[in-house]
mmCIF file of C-alpha atoms and ligand atoms in Angstrom:
data_model
loop_
_atom_site.group_PDB
_atom_site.id
_atom_site.type_symbol
_atom_site.label_atom_id
_atom_site.label_comp_id
_atom_site.label_asym_id
_atom_site.label_seq_id
_atom_site.Cartn_x
_atom_site.Cartn_y
_atom_site.Cartn_z
ATOM 1 C CA MET A 251 -12.831 -32.524 0.617
ATOM 2 C CA ARG A 252 -10.417 -31.314 -2.080
ATOM 3 C CA SER A 253 -11.117 -27.662 -2.449
ATOM 4 C CA VAL A 254 -12.752 -24.769 -0.547
ATOM 5 C CA LEU A 255 -13.688 -21.417 -2.075
ATOM 6 C CA ALA A 256 -13.963 -18.499 0.394
ATOM 7 C CA SER A 257 -14.537 -14.758 -0.083
ATOM 8 C CA ALA A 258 -13.679 -11.700 2.014
ATOM 9 C CA PRO A 259 -14.746 -8.076 1.651
ATOM 10 C CA ALA A 260 -12.999 -4.748 1.101
ATOM 11 C CA LYS A 261 -13.473 -2.112 3.769
ATOM 12 C CA VAL A 262 -13.958 1.612 3.944
ATOM 13 C CA ASN A 263 -13.340 3.640 7.110
ATOM 14 C CA LEU A 264 -16.241 6.019 7.738
ATOM 15 C CA ALA A 265 -14.056 7.568 10.416
ATOM 16 C CA LEU A 266 -10.362 7.095 11.038
ATOM 17 C CA ARG A 267 -9.020 8.997 14.042
ATOM 18 C CA VAL A 268 -5.327 8.547 14.718
ATOM 19 C CA GLY A 269 -3.392 9.183 17.933
ATOM 20 C CA PRO A 270 0.348 9.643 18.440
ATOM 21 C CA PRO A 271 2.405 6.426 18.208
ATOM 22 C CA ARG A 272 2.484 4.090 21.214
ATOM 23 C CA LEU A 273 5.745 2.760 22.689
ATOM 24 C CA ASP A 274 5.498 -0.273 20.363
ATOM 25 C CA GLY A 275 5.443 2.123 17.375
ATOM 26 C CA TYR A 276 1.787 1.506 16.437
ATOM 27 C CA HIS A 277 -0.616 4.416 16.236
ATOM 28 C CA PRO A 278 -3.716 4.009 18.409
ATOM 29 C CA LEU A 279 -6.849 4.283 16.273
ATOM 30 C CA ASP A 280 -10.500 4.997 16.827
ATOM 31 C CA THR A 281 -12.244 3.934 13.657
ATOM 32 C CA VAL A 282 -15.550 2.848 12.158
ATOM 33 C CA PHE A 283 -15.225 0.112 9.540
ATOM 34 C CA GLU A 284 -17.793 -0.798 6.915
ATOM 35 C CA ALA A 285 -17.414 -3.905 4.754
ATOM 36 C CA LEU A 286 -18.248 -3.387 1.070
ATOM 37 C CA ASP A 287 -19.521 -5.905 -1.453
ATOM 38 C CA ILE A 288 -16.249 -5.909 -3.389
ATOM 39 C CA PHE A 289 -14.867 -9.359 -2.587
ATOM 40 C CA ASP A 290 -11.572 -11.155 -3.175
ATOM 41 C CA ASP A 291 -11.985 -14.932 -3.605
ATOM 42 C CA VAL A 292 -9.479 -17.470 -2.335
ATOM 43 C CA GLU A 293 -9.682 -21.062 -3.524
ATOM 44 C CA ALA A 294 -7.739 -23.455 -1.286
ATOM 45 C CA THR A 295 -6.974 -26.853 -2.823
ATOM 46 C CA SER A 296 -5.301 -29.662 -0.889
ATOM 47 C CA VAL A 297 -1.961 -30.974 -2.136
ATOM 48 C CA SER A 298 -0.185 -34.213 -1.269
ATOM 49 C CA ASP A 299 2.990 -32.621 0.132
ATOM 50 C CA SER A 300 3.353 -29.883 2.769
ATOM 51 C CA SER A 301 3.942 -26.983 0.346
ATOM 52 C CA VAL A 302 1.968 -23.716 0.419
ATOM 53 C CA THR A 303 1.779 -22.135 -3.049
ATOM 54 C CA LEU A 304 -0.121 -19.175 -4.481
ATOM 55 C CA SER A 305 -1.316 -17.909 -7.847
ATOM 56 C CA ILE A 306 -3.182 -14.642 -8.437
ATOM 57 C CA SER A 307 -5.564 -13.591 -11.186
ATOM 58 C CA GLY A 308 -7.455 -10.353 -11.754
ATOM 59 C CA LEU A 309 -5.799 -7.355 -10.073
ATOM 60 C CA GLY A 310 -2.439 -7.685 -8.308
ATOM 61 C CA GLU A 311 -0.682 -10.024 -10.705
ATOM 62 C CA ASP A 312 2.604 -8.319 -9.721
ATOM 63 C CA LEU A 313 2.211 -9.093 -6.005
ATOM 64 C CA PRO A 314 4.673 -11.503 -4.376
ATOM 65 C CA VAL A 315 3.437 -15.105 -4.173
ATOM 66 C CA ASP A 316 5.790 -16.202 -1.368
ATOM 67 C CA SER A 317 5.477 -15.612 2.399
ATOM 68 C CA ARG A 318 5.501 -11.834 1.812
ATOM 69 C CA ASN A 319 1.939 -12.319 0.573
ATOM 70 C CA LEU A 320 -0.532 -12.148 3.456
ATOM 71 C CA ALA A 321 -2.528 -15.095 2.050
ATOM 72 C CA VAL A 322 0.551 -17.352 2.164
ATOM 73 C CA SER A 323 1.437 -16.113 5.684
ATOM 74 C CA ALA A 324 -2.116 -16.900 6.796
ATOM 75 C CA ALA A 325 -1.920 -20.500 5.520
ATOM 76 C CA LEU A 326 1.567 -20.966 7.043
ATOM 77 C CA LEU A 327 0.351 -19.600 10.383
ATOM 78 C CA LEU A 328 -2.459 -22.178 10.571
ATOM 79 C CA GLN A 329 -0.242 -24.978 9.284
ATOM 80 C CA GLU A 330 2.472 -24.316 11.878
ATOM 81 C CA ARG A 331 0.219 -23.485 14.849
ATOM 82 C CA PHE A 332 -1.930 -26.608 14.422
ATOM 83 C CA ALA A 333 0.785 -28.916 13.051
ATOM 84 C CA VAL A 334 -1.159 -29.570 9.856
ATOM 85 C CA PRO A 335 0.777 -32.242 7.908
ATOM 86 C CA THR A 336 -0.489 -31.298 4.442
ATOM 87 C CA GLY A 337 -0.055 -28.174 2.331
ATOM 88 C CA VAL A 338 -2.355 -26.118 0.158
ATOM 89 C CA ALA A 339 -2.453 -24.521 -3.287
ATOM 90 C CA LEU A 340 -4.070 -21.082 -3.002
ATOM 91 C CA ARG A 341 -5.610 -19.232 -5.915
ATOM 92 C CA ILE A 342 -6.718 -15.618 -5.408
ATOM 93 C CA THR A 343 -9.172 -13.884 -7.695
ATOM 94 C CA LYS A 344 -8.464 -10.276 -6.839
ATOM 95 C CA ARG A 345 -11.035 -7.504 -7.233
ATOM 96 C CA ILE A 346 -10.031 -5.230 -4.322
ATOM 97 C CA PRO A 347 -7.644 -2.484 -5.514
ATOM 98 C CA VAL A 348 -4.036 -3.120 -4.384
ATOM 99 C CA ALA A 349 -2.534 -0.664 -1.867
ATOM 100 C CA GLY A 350 -5.734 1.370 -2.087
ATOM 101 C CA GLY A 351 -6.594 1.742 1.612
ATOM 102 C CA MET A 352 -9.337 -0.890 1.251
ATOM 103 C CA ALA A 353 -7.598 -3.744 3.107
ATOM 104 C CA GLY A 354 -7.096 -5.943 0.045
ATOM 105 C CA GLY A 355 -4.196 -7.900 1.531
ATOM 106 C CA SER A 356 -6.052 -8.296 4.813
ATOM 107 C CA ALA A 357 -9.118 -9.597 2.965
ATOM 108 C CA ASP A 358 -6.946 -12.247 1.276
ATOM 109 C CA ALA A 359 -5.548 -13.287 4.654
ATOM 110 C CA ALA A 360 -9.080 -13.423 6.095
ATOM 111 C CA ALA A 361 -10.441 -15.533 3.216
ATOM 112 C CA THR A 362 -7.408 -17.858 3.444
ATOM 113 C CA LEU A 363 -7.903 -18.396 7.198
ATOM 114 C CA VAL A 364 -11.578 -19.244 6.649
ATOM 115 C CA ALA A 365 -10.855 -21.524 3.656
ATOM 116 C CA CYS A 366 -7.986 -23.443 5.305
ATOM 117 C CA ASN A 367 -9.930 -23.783 8.568
ATOM 118 C CA LYS A 368 -12.529 -25.695 6.547
ATOM 119 C CA LEU A 369 -10.113 -27.570 4.258
ATOM 120 C CA TRP A 370 -8.008 -28.826 7.184
ATOM 121 C CA ASN A 371 -11.041 -29.489 9.458
ATOM 122 C CA LEU A 372 -9.591 -27.289 12.204
ATOM 123 C CA ASP A 373 -13.026 -26.285 13.546
ATOM 124 C CA LEU A 374 -11.811 -22.891 14.774
ATOM 125 C CA SER A 375 -14.495 -20.389 15.825
ATOM 126 C CA THR A 376 -14.833 -16.931 14.250
ATOM 127 C CA ASP A 377 -13.333 -15.423 17.421
ATOM 128 C CA GLN A 378 -10.331 -17.758 17.225
ATOM 129 C CA LEU A 379 -9.822 -16.932 13.556
ATOM 130 C CA MET A 380 -10.021 -13.197 14.352
ATOM 131 C CA GLU A 381 -7.392 -13.609 17.081
ATOM 132 C CA LEU A 382 -5.067 -15.412 14.669
ATOM 133 C CA GLY A 383 -5.831 -12.774 12.024
ATOM 134 C CA ALA A 384 -4.649 -9.991 14.360
ATOM 135 C CA GLU A 385 -1.185 -11.603 14.297
ATOM 136 C CA LEU A 386 -1.104 -11.079 10.523
ATOM 137 C CA GLY A 387 -2.384 -7.505 10.300
ATOM 138 C CA SER A 388 -4.588 -4.967 12.072
ATOM 139 C CA ASP A 389 -7.395 -5.068 9.469
ATOM 140 C CA VAL A 390 -7.607 -8.866 9.186
ATOM 141 C CA PRO A 391 -10.014 -9.338 12.141
ATOM 142 C CA PHE A 392 -12.471 -6.856 10.600
ATOM 143 C CA CYS A 393 -12.297 -8.591 7.200
ATOM 144 C CA ILE A 394 -13.331 -11.788 9.024
ATOM 145 C CA LEU A 395 -16.108 -10.080 11.014
ATOM 146 C CA GLY A 396 -17.494 -7.844 8.245
ATOM 147 C CA SER A 397 -20.613 -5.640 8.401
ATOM 148 C CA LEU A 398 -20.164 -2.489 10.497
ATOM 149 C CA ALA A 399 -17.870 -2.204 13.522
ATOM 150 C CA HIS A 400 -16.132 0.188 15.872
ATOM 151 C CA GLY A 401 -12.405 -0.491 16.019
ATOM 152 C CA THR A 402 -9.856 0.579 18.628
ATOM 153 C CA GLY A 403 -6.304 -0.458 19.511
ATOM 154 C CA ARG A 404 -4.554 -0.868 16.149
ATOM 155 C CA GLY A 405 -8.042 -1.382 14.666
ATOM 156 C CA GLU A 406 -8.104 -5.021 15.775
ATOM 157 C CA VAL A 407 -10.253 -4.537 18.914
ATOM 158 C CA LEU A 408 -13.728 -4.677 17.417
ATOM 159 C CA ARG A 409 -17.278 -4.059 18.575
ATOM 160 C CA PRO A 410 -20.023 -4.789 16.028
ATOM 161 C CA LEU A 411 -22.452 -1.914 15.386
ATOM 162 C CA LYS A 412 -26.152 -2.319 14.746
ATOM 163 C CA VAL A 413 -26.857 -2.087 11.017
ATOM 164 C CA GLY A 414 -29.507 0.414 9.958
ATOM 165 C CA VAL A 415 -30.031 1.309 6.305
ATOM 166 C CA MET A 416 -27.804 -0.046 3.532
ATOM 167 C CA HIS A 417 -25.244 2.408 2.144
ATOM 168 C CA SER A 418 -24.584 3.049 -1.545
ATOM 169 C CA TRP A 419 -21.011 3.972 -2.419
ATOM 170 C CA VAL A 420 -19.061 5.148 -5.425
ATOM 171 C CA ILE A 421 -15.412 4.149 -5.177
ATOM 172 C CA LEU A 422 -12.680 5.970 -7.117
ATOM 173 C CA THR A 423 -9.498 3.941 -7.332
ATOM 174 C CA GLN A 424 -6.135 5.059 -8.676
ATOM 175 C CA ARG A 425 -3.793 3.020 -10.814
ATOM 176 C CA GLN A 426 -0.883 3.726 -8.459
ATOM 177 C CA GLY A 427 -1.368 2.695 -4.810
ATOM 178 C CA LEU A 428 -0.033 4.392 -1.700
ATOM 179 C CA SER A 429 2.187 2.897 1.003
ATOM 180 C CA THR A 430 0.438 2.825 4.409
ATOM 181 C CA PRO A 431 3.715 3.201 6.416
ATOM 182 C CA GLU A 432 4.679 6.207 4.264
ATOM 183 C CA VAL A 433 1.366 7.955 5.050
ATOM 184 C CA PHE A 434 1.797 7.272 8.794
ATOM 185 C CA ARG A 435 5.356 8.653 8.652
ATOM 186 C CA GLU A 436 3.997 11.826 7.060
ATOM 187 C CA PHE A 437 1.235 11.936 9.723
ATOM 188 C CA ASP A 438 3.957 11.920 12.417
ATOM 189 C CA SER A 439 5.895 14.728 10.811
ATOM 190 C CA LEU A 440 2.751 16.906 10.510
ATOM 191 C CA MET A 441 1.551 16.297 14.089
ATOM 192 C CA ASP A 442 2.449 18.651 16.859
ATOM 193 C CA TYR A 443 2.770 16.114 19.660
ATOM 194 C CA VAL A 444 3.819 18.745 22.184
ATOM 195 C CA ARG A 445 0.246 19.977 22.454
ATOM 196 C CA ILE A 446 -1.360 16.560 22.317
ATOM 197 C CA PRO A 447 -1.442 14.285 25.371
ATOM 198 C CA GLU A 448 -0.007 10.795 24.699
ATOM 199 C CA THR A 449 -3.302 9.017 25.235
ATOM 200 C CA LEU A 450 -5.637 11.259 23.275
ATOM 201 C CA VAL A 451 -7.348 9.726 20.272
ATOM 202 C CA PRO A 452 -10.482 11.633 19.202
ATOM 203 C CA ASP A 453 -13.468 9.300 19.528
ATOM 204 C CA THR A 454 -16.157 8.399 16.986
ATOM 205 C CA GLN A 455 -19.104 8.067 19.383
ATOM 206 C CA ASP A 456 -21.382 10.553 17.535
ATOM 207 C CA LEU A 457 -20.814 8.822 14.215
ATOM 208 C CA GLN A 458 -21.592 5.426 15.722
ATOM 209 C CA GLU A 459 -24.886 6.782 17.056
ATOM 210 C CA ALA A 460 -25.776 8.387 13.702
ATOM 211 C CA LEU A 461 -25.114 5.057 11.965
ATOM 212 C CA GLU A 462 -27.245 3.133 14.438
ATOM 213 C CA ASP A 463 -30.035 5.739 13.956
ATOM 214 C CA SER A 464 -29.722 5.493 10.132
ATOM 215 C CA ASP A 465 -29.279 9.283 10.021
ATOM 216 C CA LEU A 466 -27.340 9.547 6.750
ATOM 217 C CA GLU A 467 -27.134 13.331 6.829
ATOM 218 C CA ALA A 468 -25.420 13.187 10.261
ATOM 219 C CA VAL A 469 -23.245 10.274 9.091
ATOM 220 C CA GLY A 470 -22.010 12.433 6.205
ATOM 221 C CA ARG A 471 -21.313 15.370 8.504
ATOM 222 C CA LEU A 472 -19.359 13.191 10.962
ATOM 223 C CA MET A 473 -17.243 11.236 8.467
ATOM 224 C CA VAL A 474 -13.564 12.072 9.027
ATOM 225 C CA ASN A 475 -10.137 10.708 8.094
ATOM 226 C CA ASP A 476 -7.041 11.972 9.928
ATOM 227 C CA LEU A 477 -4.794 10.453 7.248
ATOM 228 C CA GLU A 478 -6.136 12.714 4.476
ATOM 229 C CA GLN A 479 -3.737 15.622 5.139
ATOM 230 C CA PRO A 480 -0.593 13.443 5.277
ATOM 231 C CA ALA A 481 -1.743 11.523 2.174
ATOM 232 C CA PHE A 482 -2.178 14.830 0.308
ATOM 233 C CA VAL A 483 1.473 15.651 1.073
ATOM 234 C CA VAL A 484 2.618 12.389 -0.507
ATOM 235 C CA ARG A 485 0.107 12.527 -3.364
ATOM 236 C CA PRO A 486 -1.365 16.008 -4.027
ATOM 237 C CA ASP A 487 -3.625 14.573 -6.756
ATOM 238 C CA ILE A 488 -5.795 12.914 -4.075
ATOM 239 C CA ARG A 489 -6.868 16.338 -2.820
ATOM 240 C CA GLU A 490 -8.078 17.223 -6.326
ATOM 241 C CA VAL A 491 -10.059 13.991 -6.716
ATOM 242 C CA LEU A 492 -11.568 14.398 -3.249
ATOM 243 C CA ARG A 493 -12.515 18.022 -3.912
ATOM 244 C CA ALA A 494 -14.269 17.078 -7.168
ATOM 245 C CA ALA A 495 -15.997 14.046 -5.599
ATOM 246 C CA GLN A 496 -17.241 16.263 -2.742
ATOM 247 C CA GLU A 497 -19.590 17.911 -5.266
ATOM 248 C CA TYR A 498 -21.583 14.669 -5.406
ATOM 249 C CA GLY A 499 -23.585 12.595 -2.957
ATOM 250 C CA ILE A 500 -23.782 13.093 0.798
ATOM 251 C CA ARG A 501 -20.041 13.146 1.488
ATOM 252 C CA ALA A 502 -16.760 11.994 -0.009
ATOM 253 C CA ILE A 503 -13.839 10.716 2.045
ATOM 254 C CA MET A 504 -10.458 9.127 1.457
ATOM 255 C CA SER A 505 -10.520 5.466 2.478
ATOM 256 C CA GLY A 506 -7.955 4.331 5.075
ATOM 257 C CA SER A 507 -4.458 5.428 4.098
ATOM 258 C CA GLY A 508 -5.615 6.193 0.534
ATOM 259 C CA PRO A 509 -5.457 6.881 -2.317
ATOM 260 C CA THR A 510 -8.983 5.480 -2.856
ATOM 261 C CA VAL A 511 -11.792 8.021 -2.484
ATOM 262 C CA ALA A 512 -15.267 6.849 -1.468
ATOM 263 C CA VAL A 513 -18.493 8.815 -2.051
ATOM 264 C CA LEU A 514 -21.516 8.024 0.122
ATOM 265 C CA ALA A 515 -24.684 8.523 -1.947
ATOM 266 C CA ASP A 516 -28.334 8.866 -0.911
ATOM 267 C CA ASP A 517 -29.438 5.615 -2.518
ATOM 268 C CA PHE A 518 -28.602 2.958 -5.134
ATOM 269 C CA SER A 519 -29.848 4.863 -8.182
ATOM 270 C CA THR A 520 -28.208 8.149 -7.167
ATOM 271 C CA ALA A 521 -24.949 6.245 -6.690
ATOM 272 C CA ASP A 522 -25.282 4.710 -10.167
ATOM 273 C CA ALA A 523 -25.760 8.176 -11.665
ATOM 274 C CA ILE A 524 -22.795 9.627 -9.708
ATOM 275 C CA ALA A 525 -20.589 6.715 -10.839
ATOM 276 C CA GLY A 526 -21.437 7.523 -14.471
ATOM 277 C CA LYS A 527 -20.640 11.214 -14.036
ATOM 278 C CA LEU A 528 -17.377 10.616 -12.159
ATOM 279 C CA SER A 529 -16.134 8.081 -14.699
ATOM 280 C CA ARG A 530 -16.647 10.652 -17.444
ATOM 281 C CA GLN A 531 -14.948 13.353 -15.331
ATOM 282 C CA PHE A 532 -11.990 11.103 -14.371
ATOM 283 C CA PRO A 533 -11.324 8.726 -17.286
ATOM 284 C CA GLU A 534 -7.898 7.913 -15.781
ATOM 285 C CA LEU A 535 -9.481 6.520 -12.577
ATOM 286 C CA THR A 536 -11.384 3.273 -12.092
ATOM 287 C CA VAL A 537 -14.867 4.002 -10.776
ATOM 288 C CA LEU A 538 -16.621 1.184 -8.934
ATOM 289 C CA ARG A 539 -20.093 0.908 -7.436
ATOM 290 C CA ALA A 540 -20.300 -0.793 -4.056
ATOM 291 C CA ASN A 541 -22.871 -1.331 -1.353
ATOM 292 C CA GLY A 542 -22.440 -1.959 2.339
ATOM 293 C CA PRO A 543 -22.437 -3.186 4.973
ATOM 294 C CA ALA A 544 -21.439 -6.537 3.433
ATOM 295 C CA ALA A 545 -20.726 -9.932 4.988
ATOM 296 C CA GLY A 546 -17.364 -10.838 6.496
ATOM 297 C CA ALA A 547 -15.146 -13.662 5.236
ATOM 298 C CA HIS A 548 -17.194 -16.767 4.452
ATOM 299 C CA VAL A 549 -17.029 -20.114 2.686
ATOM 300 C CA GLN A 550 -18.795 -20.120 -0.699
ATOM 301 C CA VAL A 551 -18.262 -23.626 -2.064
ATOM 302 C CA VAL A 552 -16.790 -26.889 -0.783
ATOM 303 C CA ARG A 553 -15.854 -29.504 -3.389
HETATM 304 P P1 ATP B 842 -4.715 -1.282 4.369
HETATM 305 O O1 ATP B 842 -5.932 -0.524 4.028
HETATM 306 O O2 ATP B 842 -4.965 -2.509 5.199
HETATM 307 O O3 ATP B 842 -3.576 -0.453 4.877
HETATM 308 P P2 ATP B 842 -4.230 -1.402 1.590
HETATM 309 O O4 ATP B 842 -5.581 -1.739 1.087
HETATM 310 O O5 ATP B 842 -3.788 0.025 1.506
HETATM 311 O O6 ATP B 842 -4.105 -1.918 3.061
HETATM 312 P P3 ATP B 842 -3.180 -3.730 0.393
HETATM 313 O O7 ATP B 842 -3.890 -3.939 -0.902
HETATM 314 O O8 ATP B 842 -3.551 -4.600 1.523
HETATM 315 O O9 ATP B 842 -3.197 -2.221 0.822
HETATM 316 O O10 ATP B 842 -1.622 -3.868 0.056
HETATM 317 C C1 ATP B 842 -0.612 -3.263 0.806
HETATM 318 C C2 ATP B 842 0.693 -3.982 0.516
HETATM 319 O O11 ATP B 842 0.607 -5.272 1.122
HETATM 320 C C3 ATP B 842 0.938 -4.269 -0.965
HETATM 321 O O12 ATP B 842 1.665 -3.233 -1.561
HETATM 322 C C4 ATP B 842 1.715 -5.582 -0.945
HETATM 323 O O13 ATP B 842 3.096 -5.346 -0.957
HETATM 324 C C5 ATP B 842 1.357 -6.227 0.381
HETATM 325 N N1 ATP B 842 0.535 -7.458 0.237
HETATM 326 C C6 ATP B 842 0.821 -8.656 0.758
HETATM 327 N N2 ATP B 842 -0.116 -9.562 0.447
HETATM 328 C C7 ATP B 842 -1.027 -8.945 -0.306
HETATM 329 C C8 ATP B 842 -2.224 -9.377 -0.934
HETATM 330 N N3 ATP B 842 -2.657 -10.637 -0.854
HETATM 331 N N4 ATP B 842 -2.918 -8.465 -1.607
HETATM 332 C C9 ATP B 842 -2.481 -7.167 -1.680
HETATM 333 N N5 ATP B 842 -1.355 -6.738 -1.130
HETATM 334 C C10 ATP B 842 -0.621 -7.600 -0.436
#
């Protein structure tokens, strides 16, 4: 085997409830993830020495290609943990917006773990890969699992949800991304922790039930993102985009830590029509159509 091509999905958070930071500095989350059919591809090709290299095409050509890149860290983690003697040349084809709150970096790490597991014949199970993924980033386990899941902890403790109807989305991405740590810092300065008990994170039970019942109207009503207000402070333009997008479909929400805005539509054709209207209304934004829930990280081709 010389080369393995794997893909991993973007995510949207249908709900993202955030609690006050734990002693280790992480914010406890209660979230519902949905994988979307916007995939990054990672091709892993064996090399004769022990080097791990990376090239990127598509979006994100300015991203670092050393160990600051989550794909390189993922390959190094496997190589070191399992004493793999050979290296790998990674090539990412990037379609997931960078720093958009859609877990693009995590998807690249997830696809790299799956590709290198195959290339190096490590035979690790999905659960083992998800555990390793959690060492790289909180969203990596979900990018491996895919579909629809309830997440707690830092978002890495996952419980798959039963999939009902497919969801049609319109995704509005901005040219300039948003830093996740910056949005969490703003969240902390807006929160009044005095009135909020340390352990309280609002739960997403009702939304999970609405999803499992395929009740899209209730899903729309229960969608929530606690990072919207702090993101608006950092980037007031997001509020404007969200307000305009709210006029369409069932419900619009900011994805993760933003600035991407996602509109849940009634069905495929309505979503197509909304995408057309929003791209005319916001020529400066990139408007994508996506459907979910989509598959988690998987091998496409082995050569
Ligand atoms: P999340 O939703 O998980 O918070 P995000 O979608 O907002 O993440 P990413 O696209 O994952 O953001 O990028 C966040 C930062 O991670 C980038 O600004 C970049 O510095 C770093 N990064 C490292 N590796 C990658 C990668 N392979 N793709 C994108 N960003 C990466």
